[in-house]
CSV table of C-alpha atoms in Angstrom, one decimal:
chain,number,residue,atom,x,y,z
A,4,TYR,CA,102.5,92.3,102.0
A,5,GLY,CA,104.1,90.1,104.6
A,6,LEU,CA,105.1,93.2,106.6
A,7,SER,CA,101.5,94.5,106.2
A,8,LEU,CA,99.9,91.3,107.4
A,9,THR,CA,102.2,91.2,110.5
A,10,PHE,CA,101.4,94.8,111.3
A,11,THR,CA,97.6,94.2,110.8
A,12,PHE,CA,97.5,91.4,113.3
A,13,VAL,CA,99.6,93.1,116.0
A,14,TYR,CA,98.2,96.7,115.6
A,15,GLY,CA,94.5,95.6,114.9
A,16,TYR,CA,94.5,93.2,117.9
A,17,TRP,CA,96.1,95.7,120.2
A,18,ALA,CA,93.6,98.4,119.3
A,19,ALA,CA,90.6,96.1,119.6
A,20,LYS,CA,91.6,94.7,123.0
A,21,ASP,CA,93.2,97.6,124.9
A,22,LYS,CA,90.7,100.4,125.5
A,23,LEU,CA,93.3,102.9,126.6
A,24,ALA,CA,95.5,102.2,123.6
A,25,GLU,CA,92.5,102.3,121.3
A,26,LYS,CA,92.0,106.0,122.0
A,27,VAL,CA,95.5,106.7,120.6
A,28,LEU,CA,96.0,103.9,118.1
A,29,ILE,CA,92.8,104.5,116.0
A,30,PRO,CA,93.3,108.3,115.6
A,31,LEU,CA,97.0,107.6,114.8
A,32,LEU,CA,95.9,105.0,112.2
A,33,ASP,CA,93.6,107.7,110.6
A,34,ILE,CA,96.6,110.1,110.5
A,35,LEU,CA,99.0,107.5,109.0
A,36,GLN,CA,96.4,106.5,106.4
A,37,SER,CA,95.9,110.1,105.3
A,38,ILE,CA,99.6,111.0,104.8
A,39,PRO,CA,100.4,110.5,101.1
A,40,VAL,CA,103.5,108.8,99.9
A,41,LEU,CA,105.2,112.1,99.0
A,42,GLY,CA,104.5,113.3,102.5
A,43,PHE,CA,107.1,111.1,104.1
A,44,MET,CA,109.1,110.0,101.1
A,45,PRO,CA,111.8,112.7,101.3
A,46,GLY,CA,112.7,112.0,104.9
A,47,LEU,CA,112.5,108.2,104.4
A,48,VAL,CA,114.6,108.2,101.3
A,49,LEU,CA,117.2,110.5,102.6
A,50,ALA,CA,117.5,108.6,105.9
A,51,PHE,CA,117.9,105.2,104.2
A,52,VAL,CA,120.3,106.5,101.5
A,53,GLY,CA,122.4,108.0,104.3
A,54,LEU,CA,122.5,104.7,106.2
A,55,PHE,CA,123.4,102.7,103.0
A,56,HIS,CA,125.2,105.2,100.9
A,57,GLN,CA,127.4,102.7,99.1
A,58,SER,CA,124.6,100.4,97.9
A,59,ASN,CA,121.0,100.3,96.7
A,60,ILE,CA,119.8,98.6,99.9
A,61,GLY,CA,118.6,101.9,101.4
A,62,LEU,CA,116.5,102.6,98.3
A,63,GLU,CA,115.1,99.1,98.3
A,64,LEU,CA,114.0,99.4,101.9
A,65,ALA,CA,112.5,102.8,101.2
A,66,ALA,CA,110.5,101.4,98.3
A,67,ILE,CA,109.3,98.4,100.4
A,68,ILE,CA,108.1,100.7,103.2
A,69,MET,CA,106.3,103.0,100.6
A,70,ILE,CA,104.5,100.0,99.1
A,71,PHE,CA,103.7,98.9,102.7
A,72,THR,CA,102.0,102.2,103.4
A,73,GLY,CA,99.9,101.7,100.3
A,74,GLN,CA,98.7,98.3,101.4
A,75,VAL,CA,98.4,98.1,105.2
A,76,TRP,CA,95.7,100.6,106.2
A,77,ASN,CA,92.6,98.9,104.8
A,78,MET,CA,93.7,95.5,106.1
A,79,THR,CA,94.2,96.9,109.6
A,80,PHE,CA,90.9,98.7,109.6
A,81,SER,CA,89.1,95.5,108.3
A,82,PHE,CA,90.7,93.3,111.0
A,83,TYR,CA,90.1,95.8,113.8
A,84,HIS,CA,86.4,96.3,113.0
A,85,SER,CA,85.9,92.5,112.5
A,86,LEU,CA,87.3,91.9,116.0
A,87,ARG,CA,84.9,94.6,117.4
A,88,ALA,CA,81.9,93.0,115.5
A,89,VAL,CA,82.3,89.4,116.6
A,90,PRO,CA,78.7,88.3,117.6
A,91,VAL,CA,78.0,88.3,121.3
A,92,ASP,CA,76.6,84.7,121.4
A,93,ILE,CA,79.9,83.4,119.9
A,94,ARG,CA,81.9,85.3,122.4
A,95,GLN,CA,79.7,83.8,125.2
A,96,VAL,CA,80.5,80.3,123.9
A,97,SER,CA,84.2,81.1,124.0
A,98,CYS,CA,83.9,82.3,127.6
A,99,ALA,CA,81.8,79.2,128.5
A,100,PHE,CA,84.6,77.0,127.2
A,101,ARG,CA,87.2,79.1,129.0
A,102,PHE,CA,89.3,79.9,125.9
A,103,ASN,CA,92.5,81.8,126.6
A,104,TRP,CA,93.4,84.7,124.4
A,105,TRP,CA,95.2,82.6,121.8
A,106,GLN,CA,92.3,80.0,121.5
A,107,THR,CA,89.8,82.9,121.1
A,108,LEU,CA,92.0,84.5,118.4
A,109,ASN,CA,92.6,81.2,116.6
A,110,TRP,CA,89.2,79.7,116.8
A,111,VAL,CA,86.8,82.6,117.0
A,112,GLU,CA,88.2,86.1,116.0
A,113,ALA,CA,90.6,85.3,113.2
A,114,PRO,CA,88.1,83.0,111.4
A,115,TYR,CA,85.3,85.6,111.8
A,116,ALA,CA,87.7,88.2,110.2
A,117,ALA,CA,89.0,85.9,107.5
A,118,ILE,CA,86.7,86.8,104.6
A,119,GLY,CA,87.0,90.5,105.0
A,120,LEU,CA,90.7,90.3,105.6
A,121,ILE,CA,91.3,88.2,102.5
A,122,TRP,CA,89.4,90.5,100.1
A,123,ASN,CA,91.1,93.5,101.6
A,124,SER,CA,94.4,91.7,101.1
A,125,MET,CA,93.6,91.4,97.4
A,126,MET,CA,92.8,95.1,97.4
A,127,SER,CA,96.1,95.9,99.2
A,128,MET,CA,98.1,93.9,96.6
A,129,ALA,CA,96.3,95.9,93.9
A,130,GLY,CA,97.1,99.1,95.8
A,131,GLY,CA,100.8,98.1,95.8
A,132,TRP,CA,100.7,97.7,92.0
A,133,PHE,CA,98.8,101.0,91.6
A,134,PHE,CA,101.5,103.1,93.3
A,135,LEU,CA,104.4,101.0,92.0
A,136,MET,CA,105.7,103.7,89.6
A,137,ILE,CA,105.9,106.2,92.4
A,138,SER,CA,107.6,103.8,94.8
A,139,GLU,CA,110.3,102.6,92.3
A,140,ALA,CA,111.0,105.9,90.5
A,141,PHE,CA,110.7,109.3,92.2
A,142,VAL,CA,112.3,112.8,91.9
A,143,LEU,CA,113.4,114.7,95.0
A,144,GLY,CA,114.8,118.1,94.2
A,145,ASN,CA,117.7,117.6,91.8
A,146,ASN,CA,118.0,113.9,92.5
A,147,ASP,CA,116.3,111.2,90.4
A,148,PHE,CA,116.0,107.9,92.3
A,149,ARG,CA,115.2,104.7,90.3
A,150,LEU,CA,115.2,101.0,91.2
A,151,PRO,CA,115.3,98.1,88.8
A,152,GLY,CA,111.7,96.8,88.5
A,153,VAL,CA,108.6,96.9,86.4
A,154,GLY,CA,107.5,100.1,88.2
A,155,SER,CA,110.5,102.2,87.1
A,156,TYR,CA,110.3,100.5,83.6
A,157,MET,CA,106.7,101.8,83.3
A,158,SER,CA,107.8,105.2,84.5
A,159,VAL,CA,110.4,105.5,81.8
A,160,ALA,CA,108.0,104.2,79.2
A,161,VAL,CA,105.3,106.7,80.1
A,162,ASN,CA,107.8,109.6,80.2
A,163,GLN,CA,109.1,108.7,76.8
A,164,GLY,CA,105.7,107.9,75.3
A,165,ASP,CA,107.0,104.5,74.2
A,166,ILE,CA,103.7,102.6,73.5
A,167,PRO,CA,105.3,99.2,72.8
A,168,ALA,CA,107.2,99.4,76.1
A,169,MET,CA,104.0,100.3,77.9
A,170,VAL,CA,102.3,97.2,76.4
A,171,TYR,CA,105.2,95.0,77.5
A,172,ALA,CA,105.0,96.3,81.0
A,173,ILE,CA,101.2,95.9,81.2
A,174,THR,CA,101.5,92.3,79.8
A,175,ALA,CA,104.1,91.4,82.4
A,176,MET,CA,102.0,92.8,85.2
A,177,ILE,CA,98.8,91.0,84.0
A,178,ILE,CA,100.7,87.7,83.8
A,179,MET,CA,101.9,88.1,87.4
A,180,ILE,CA,98.5,89.1,88.7
A,181,VAL,CA,96.8,86.1,87.0
A,182,PHE,CA,99.5,83.8,88.4
A,183,LEU,CA,98.9,85.2,91.9
A,184,ASP,CA,95.1,84.8,91.5
A,185,MET,CA,95.4,81.1,90.4
A,186,PHE,CA,98.0,80.0,93.0
A,187,LEU,CA,97.2,82.3,95.9
A,188,TRP,CA,94.0,84.3,96.0
A,189,ARG,CA,91.5,81.8,94.4
A,190,PRO,CA,92.6,78.9,96.7
A,191,VAL,CA,92.5,81.2,99.8
A,192,VAL,CA,89.0,82.5,98.9
A,193,ALA,CA,87.7,79.0,98.4
A,194,TRP,CA,89.2,77.9,101.7
A,195,SER,CA,87.7,80.9,103.5
A,196,LYS,CA,84.1,79.9,102.7
A,197,LYS,CA,84.2,77.5,105.7
A,198,PHE,CA,84.3,80.5,108.0
A,199,LYS,CA,80.9,81.8,107.1
A,200,ILE,CA,78.6,82.1,110.1
A,201,GLU,CA,75.5,80.1,109.3
A,202,GLU,CA,73.5,77.1,110.4
A,203,THR,CA,73.1,75.5,107.0
A,204,GLY,CA,75.7,74.5,104.4
A,205,THR,CA,76.4,76.7,101.4
A,206,GLN,CA,74.5,75.8,98.3
A,207,PHE,CA,77.5,76.5,96.0
A,208,GLU,CA,81.0,75.6,96.8
A,209,SER,CA,83.9,77.6,95.4
A,210,THR,CA,86.7,75.3,94.1
A,211,SER,CA,90.3,75.7,93.2
A,212,PHE,CA,92.4,73.1,91.4
A,213,PHE,CA,95.5,74.2,93.3
A,214,LEU,CA,93.8,74.0,96.7
A,215,ASN,CA,92.5,70.5,95.8
A,216,TRP,CA,96.0,69.5,94.8
A,217,LEU,CA,97.4,70.8,98.0
A,218,ARG,CA,94.8,68.9,100.1
A,219,LYS,CA,95.5,65.7,98.2
A,220,SER,CA,99.2,66.0,98.6
A,221,GLY,CA,99.1,66.4,102.4
A,222,LEU,CA,101.4,69.4,102.2
A,223,LEU,CA,98.9,71.7,104.0
A,224,GLN,CA,98.6,69.2,106.9
A,225,TYR,CA,102.4,69.0,107.2
A,226,ILE,CA,102.8,72.8,107.2
A,227,SER,CA,99.9,73.1,109.6
A,228,GLY,CA,101.5,70.5,111.9
A,229,ILE,CA,104.9,72.2,111.9
A,230,THR,CA,103.4,75.6,112.5
A,231,GLY,CA,101.1,74.4,115.3
A,232,PHE,CA,104.0,72.7,117.0
A,233,PHE,CA,106.1,75.9,117.1
A,234,VAL,CA,103.1,78.0,118.1
A,235,GLU,CA,102.2,75.6,121.0
A,236,TYR,CA,105.8,75.4,122.1
A,237,GLY,CA,106.2,79.2,122.2
A,238,LEU,CA,102.9,79.7,124.0
A,239,ASN,CA,103.7,77.0,126.5
A,240,ARG,CA,107.0,78.7,127.2
A,241,LEU,CA,105.3,82.1,127.6
A,242,PHE,CA,102.2,80.8,129.4
A,243,PRO,CA,102.9,77.5,131.2
A,244,LYS,CA,99.9,75.2,131.7
A,245,LYS,CA,101.0,74.0,135.0
A,246,LYS,CA,99.5,75.7,138.0
A,247,VAL,CA,101.6,78.6,139.2
A,248,PRO,CA,101.1,80.3,142.5
A,249,THR,CA,99.3,83.6,142.3
A,250,GLU,CA,102.3,85.6,143.5
A,251,ASP,CA,104.5,84.0,140.8
A,252,ILE,CA,101.9,84.9,138.1
A,253,GLY,CA,102.1,88.5,139.3
A,254,LYS,CA,105.9,88.4,139.1
A,255,MET,CA,105.7,87.0,135.6
A,256,ARG,CA,103.5,89.9,134.5
A,257,ILE,CA,105.6,92.6,135.9
A,258,PRO,CA,108.3,92.4,133.1
A,259,PHE,CA,105.6,92.5,130.5
A,260,ARG,CA,104.0,95.6,132.0
A,261,ILE,CA,107.4,97.3,132.2
A,262,PHE,CA,108.0,96.5,128.5
A,263,ILE,CA,104.6,98.0,127.5
A,264,TRP,CA,105.3,101.2,129.5
A,265,ILE,CA,108.7,101.4,127.9
A,266,ILE,CA,107.0,101.3,124.5
A,267,TYR,CA,104.6,104.0,125.6
A,268,ALA,CA,107.4,106.2,126.9
A,269,ALA,CA,109.5,105.7,123.8
A,270,PHE,CA,106.6,106.6,121.6
A,271,LEU,CA,105.8,109.8,123.6
A,272,CYS,CA,109.5,110.9,123.5
A,273,LEU,CA,109.6,110.3,119.7
A,274,PHE,CA,106.3,112.1,119.2
A,275,GLY,CA,107.5,115.1,121.3
A,276,TYR,CA,110.8,115.3,119.4
A,277,GLY,CA,108.9,115.2,116.1
A,278,CYS,CA,106.5,117.9,117.2
A,279,TRP,CA,109.4,120.1,118.3
A,280,LYS,CA,111.2,119.7,115.0
A,281,LEU,CA,107.9,120.3,113.1
A,282,TYR,CA,107.2,123.5,115.0
A,283,HIS,CA,110.5,125.0,114.0
A,284,MET,CA,110.0,124.0,110.4
A,285,LEU,CA,106.4,125.4,110.2
A,286,GLN,CA,107.5,128.8,111.4
A,287,ALA,CA,108.6,129.6,107.8
A,288,LEU,CA,104.9,129.6,106.7
A,289,THR,CA,103.0,132.9,106.8
A,290,LEU,CA,99.3,133.4,107.7
A,291,SER,CA,98.3,133.9,104.1
A,292,ARG,CA,100.1,130.6,103.2
A,293,TRP,CA,98.1,128.8,105.9
A,294,GLN,CA,94.8,130.3,104.5
A,295,GLN,CA,95.8,129.0,101.1
A,296,ILE,CA,96.5,125.6,102.5
A,297,SER,CA,93.1,125.5,104.3
A,298,TRP,CA,91.2,126.5,101.1
A,299,CYS,CA,93.0,123.9,99.1
A,300,GLY,CA,92.2,121.3,101.7
A,301,CYS,CA,88.4,122.1,101.4
A,302,LEU,CA,88.6,121.7,97.7
A,303,THR,CA,90.4,118.4,97.9
A,304,LEU,CA,87.9,117.2,100.6
A,305,PHE,CA,85.0,118.0,98.2
A,306,ARG,CA,86.7,115.9,95.5
A,307,VAL,CA,87.4,113.0,97.9
A,308,LEU,CA,83.7,112.8,99.0
A,309,SER,CA,82.5,113.1,95.4
A,310,ALA,CA,84.8,110.2,94.3
A,311,VAL,CA,83.6,108.1,97.2
A,312,GLY,CA,79.9,108.9,96.4
A,313,ILE,CA,80.3,108.2,92.7
A,314,GLY,CA,82.2,104.9,93.4
A,315,THR,CA,79.5,103.7,95.8
A,316,LEU,CA,76.7,104.2,93.2
A,317,TRP,CA,78.2,101.4,91.0
A,318,ALA,CA,80.3,99.4,93.4
A,319,LEU,CA,77.5,98.6,95.8
A,320,PRO,CA,75.2,96.8,93.3
A,321,ALA,CA,78.2,95.3,91.4
A,322,GLY,CA,79.7,94.0,94.6
A,323,LEU,CA,76.4,92.5,95.7
A,324,ALA,CA,76.0,90.8,92.4
A,325,ILE,CA,79.5,89.3,92.4
A,326,GLY,CA,79.6,88.4,96.1
A,327,LEU,CA,76.2,86.6,96.0
A,328,SER,CA,76.9,84.6,92.8
A,329,PRO,CA,79.8,82.1,92.9
A,330,ARG,CA,79.8,81.9,89.1
A,331,LEU,CA,80.2,85.7,88.8
A,332,SER,CA,82.8,85.7,91.6
A,333,ARG,CA,84.8,83.0,89.7
A,334,ILE,CA,84.7,85.0,86.5
A,335,PHE,CA,85.3,88.6,87.8
A,336,GLN,CA,87.7,87.9,90.7
A,337,PRO,CA,90.9,88.0,88.5
A,338,VAL,CA,89.4,90.7,86.2
A,339,ILE,CA,88.8,93.2,89.0
A,340,GLN,CA,92.2,92.5,90.4
A,341,ILE,CA,93.9,93.3,87.1
A,342,VAL,CA,91.8,96.5,86.5
A,343,ALA,CA,92.4,97.7,90.1
A,344,SER,CA,96.1,97.1,89.8
A,345,PHE,CA,96.8,99.2,86.8
A,346,PRO,CA,99.3,101.9,87.8
A,347,ALA,CA,97.9,105.4,88.1
A,348,PRO,CA,99.9,107.2,85.4
A,349,MET,CA,99.0,104.6,82.8
A,350,LEU,CA,95.3,105.0,83.5
A,351,PHE,CA,95.6,108.7,83.6
A,352,VAL,CA,96.8,109.2,80.0
A,353,PRO,CA,93.6,108.1,78.2
A,354,VAL,CA,91.4,109.9,80.8
A,355,ILE,CA,93.4,113.2,80.4
A,356,ILE,CA,93.1,113.0,76.6
A,357,PHE,CA,89.4,112.5,77.0
A,358,LEU,CA,89.0,115.4,79.5
A,359,GLN,CA,91.0,117.7,77.2
A,360,THR,CA,88.8,116.6,74.2
A,361,VAL,CA,85.6,117.6,76.0
A,362,ASP,CA,87.3,120.7,77.5
A,363,ILE,CA,87.1,119.8,81.2
A,364,GLY,CA,89.9,121.2,83.4
A,365,LEU,CA,91.8,119.3,86.0
A,366,ASP,CA,89.8,121.0,88.8
A,367,PHE,CA,86.9,118.8,87.9
A,368,GLY,CA,88.7,116.1,86.1
A,369,SER,CA,90.9,115.2,89.1
A,370,THR,CA,87.7,113.7,90.8
A,371,VAL,CA,87.5,111.2,87.9
A,372,LEU,CA,91.2,110.4,88.4
A,373,MET,CA,90.8,109.9,92.1
A,374,LEU,CA,87.8,107.6,91.4
A,375,LEU,CA,90.1,105.3,89.3
A,376,GLY,CA,92.0,104.3,92.4
A,377,THR,CA,89.4,104.6,95.2
A,378,GLN,CA,86.3,102.8,93.9
A,379,TRP,CA,88.0,99.4,94.3
A,380,TYR,CA,88.2,99.7,98.1
A,381,ILE,CA,84.4,99.9,98.1
A,382,LEU,CA,83.9,97.1,95.6
A,383,PHE,CA,86.2,94.6,97.4
A,384,ASN,CA,84.6,95.3,100.8
A,385,VAL,CA,81.1,94.9,99.4
A,386,ILE,CA,82.0,91.6,97.8
A,387,ALA,CA,83.5,90.4,101.1
A,388,GLY,CA,80.3,91.4,102.9
A,389,ALA,CA,78.0,89.8,100.4
A,390,MET,CA,80.0,86.5,100.5
A,391,SER,CA,79.7,86.5,104.3
A,392,ILE,CA,75.9,86.7,104.3
A,393,PRO,CA,74.7,83.4,105.9
A,394,SER,CA,72.9,81.1,103.5
A,395,ASP,CA,70.1,80.4,106.0
A,396,LEU,CA,69.2,84.1,106.0
A,397,ARG,CA,69.1,84.1,102.2
A,398,GLU,CA,66.9,80.9,102.3
A,399,ALA,CA,64.6,82.7,104.7
A,400,SER,CA,64.2,85.6,102.4
A,401,ARG,CA,63.2,83.2,99.6
A,402,LEU,CA,60.8,81.4,101.8
A,403,TYR,CA,59.1,84.7,102.7
A,404,LYS,CA,59.0,85.5,98.9
A,405,MET,CA,60.8,88.8,99.2
A,406,ASN,CA,61.2,90.8,96.1
A,407,VAL,CA,64.6,92.3,95.1
A,408,TRP,CA,63.9,95.6,96.8
A,409,GLN,CA,62.8,93.9,100.1
A,410,ARG,CA,65.9,91.8,100.1
A,411,LEU,CA,68.1,94.8,99.5
A,412,LYS,CA,66.4,96.8,102.3
A,413,ASN,CA,66.0,94.0,104.9
A,414,LEU,CA,69.0,91.7,104.3
A,415,TYR,CA,71.7,92.6,101.8
A,416,ILE,CA,72.4,96.3,102.6
A,417,PRO,CA,72.2,95.7,106.5
A,418,ALA,CA,74.5,92.7,106.2
A,419,VAL,CA,77.1,94.4,104.1
A,420,PHE,CA,76.9,97.8,105.9
A,421,PRO,CA,79.9,97.1,108.3
A,422,PHE,CA,82.0,96.1,105.3
A,423,LEU,CA,80.7,99.1,103.3
A,424,VAL,CA,81.8,101.6,106.1
A,425,THR,CA,85.2,100.0,106.0
A,426,GLY,CA,85.3,100.5,102.3
A,427,TRP,CA,84.2,104.1,102.6
A,428,VAL,CA,87.0,104.8,105.2
A,429,THR,CA,89.7,103.2,103.2
A,430,ALA,CA,88.4,104.6,99.9
A,431,ALA,CA,88.5,108.1,101.4
A,432,GLY,CA,92.0,107.5,102.6
A,433,GLY,CA,93.0,106.2,99.2
A,434,ALA,CA,91.4,109.3,97.5
A,435,TRP,CA,93.5,111.6,99.8
A,436,ASN,CA,96.6,109.7,98.8
A,437,ALA,CA,95.6,109.6,95.1
A,438,SER,CA,95.2,113.4,95.1
A,439,ILE,CA,99.0,113.8,94.9
A,440,VAL,CA,98.9,112.2,91.4
A,441,ALA,CA,95.4,113.3,90.4
A,442,GLU,CA,95.8,117.0,91.0
A,443,TYR,CA,99.3,117.4,89.6
A,444,ILE,CA,100.3,115.7,86.3
A,445,VAL,CA,103.1,116.2,83.8
A,446,PHE,CA,101.6,115.3,80.4
A,447,ARG,CA,103.4,115.6,77.0
A,448,GLY,CA,105.9,118.0,78.5
A,449,HIS,CA,103.1,120.2,80.0
A,450,THR,CA,102.3,120.5,83.7
A,451,LEU,CA,98.6,120.2,84.6
A,452,ALA,CA,97.6,121.2,88.2
A,453,ALA,CA,94.4,121.6,90.1
A,454,HIS,CA,93.8,123.8,93.1
A,455,GLY,CA,94.1,121.4,96.0
A,456,LEU,CA,96.3,119.9,98.7
A,457,GLY,CA,97.5,117.1,96.5
A,458,ALA,CA,98.9,119.4,93.9
A,459,MET,CA,100.4,121.5,96.6
A,460,ILE,CA,102.2,118.5,98.2
A,461,SER,CA,103.5,117.3,94.8
A,462,GLN,CA,104.8,120.8,93.9
A,463,ALA,CA,106.5,121.1,97.4
A,464,ALA,CA,108.1,117.7,97.0
A,465,GLU,CA,109.4,118.5,93.5
A,466,LYS,CA,110.8,121.8,94.7
A,467,ALA,CA,112.1,120.3,98.0
A,468,ASP,CA,110.1,123.0,99.9
A,469,PHE,CA,110.0,121.0,103.2
A,470,ALA,CA,108.2,123.7,105.2
A,471,LEU,CA,105.3,123.8,102.7
A,472,LEU,CA,105.3,120.1,102.4
A,473,ALA,CA,105.1,119.6,106.2
A,474,GLY,CA,102.3,122.2,106.5
A,475,ALA,CA,100.2,120.6,103.6
A,476,VAL,CA,100.6,117.1,105.0
A,477,LEU,CA,99.8,118.2,108.5
A,478,SER,CA,96.6,119.9,107.2
A,479,MET,CA,95.6,116.9,105.2
A,480,SER,CA,96.0,114.7,108.3
A,481,ALA,CA,93.8,117.2,110.3
A,482,PHE,CA,91.1,117.1,107.6
A,483,VAL,CA,91.1,113.3,107.6
A,484,VAL,CA,91.1,112.8,111.4
A,485,VAL,CA,88.3,115.4,112.1
A,486,PHE,CA,86.1,113.9,109.3
A,487,ASN,CA,86.7,110.3,110.5
A,488,ARG,CA,85.9,111.2,114.1
A,489,ILE,CA,82.7,113.0,113.2
A,490,VAL,CA,81.3,110.9,110.3
A,491,TRP,CA,82.9,107.5,110.0
A,492,ARG,CA,83.1,106.8,113.7
A,493,SER,CA,79.3,107.4,114.0
A,494,LEU,CA,78.7,105.0,111.1
A,495,TYR,CA,80.9,102.4,112.7
A,496,ASN,CA,79.0,102.6,116.0
A,497,MET,CA,75.8,102.2,114.1
A,498,ALA,CA,77.2,99.1,112.3
A,499,GLU,CA,78.3,97.5,115.5
A,500,LYS,CA,75.1,98.1,117.5
A,501,ARG,CA,72.4,97.8,114.8
A,502,TYR,CA,73.7,95.6,112.0
A,503,ALA,CA,75.7,92.8,113.8
A,504,ILE,CA,74.6,89.3,112.7
A,505,GLU,CA,73.8,87.6,116.1
């Protein structure tokens, strides 16, 4: 999560502020989000094992990076679109006070993005738990890689059908999630309420005993003072406050520009080398194989959109109810974190038994399995959007005696629409990722497979068929990028132009 948060601030800020880089970084983010864990796991694991062949450090780093790839994308999308959606009047105030880039980020942009980023952080943590079994225990060809941890413990328990061991693992996971909620997420959510954009105070104040204890102890002020000192010192070294001649400022900027262009050049060289290696690998695939990959991609796309649509039907009203009610938020915040964090294979067992009982195959049942992991992206983002609705607008809706339908149409849905689009984008990306475990399942010694890209990627990874694996992952990335450019980008533009609160 620490790596994900650092990446979010750097990547999201760069994409939002650099128009030239944005044209490359956002499509690249779409591609990276769409690549499932098994798509890059073989190369990642083999590379790190080769670097640290005498210890488990390589496997530990590989597992951390795989968990990172399950956490970071929705956080980055949320932060990037929050920076793009900062109200114009607030930006004008920052310009009137002549804020520099750091003051604007610290006092305007980061506070505006705080609520959405916090709830997406909770979703990211749940996403890390969801794919923990794959990250800590995986098979590559004839090699079985396992790390000590609750994820690999769960994997062994599921494979052996050991019910008591499954209960122990679930209990340990629930205890850790509740602990994190009490001492991290609940205090942070209560603290983030002060960043709501409104002209009246909130009617209900979220509380946290741990946050109150920290405030009384003075520890937060001490940490804030130390952090502020180092930040100010670093910024003063990079950007001196004393007046510097114009020609000296130009000289100071030259090394920075050279550094940026070196990064661009290194990226282009790495990208070109990767394309050259990929081209030689894909030559092993025949035309009929490509046709099969394309058809499987269309089937998986249909399942992804079905899962997102079904998830929206219940997550939108539930998220509005939780986000608009402090009492419901206090009750359900830890509950939905626990439910959203359940590892995929453990959730799949009862669902598969039910599907087999009602005689539904995996071609249709895989949509339900995808829904188990993707619906939470929509729910968390809707809750964040509902919590950020200004209280003065809610009071105005009561003064005008709007009924429930009028409030939904004129206030609630327009206000949460930017958050909802972020939820759709990340839910679709999560569904593509979940397809690798939803379309190909080993259950009670039998292999269940649907027709789709997810099953194709899982089978290619299991057989170490790197050409088919590369072709399927490349096709999945193409599906995601094209759909994001055509559909999600249009909805984001609508959210920025039509539904901004300003």
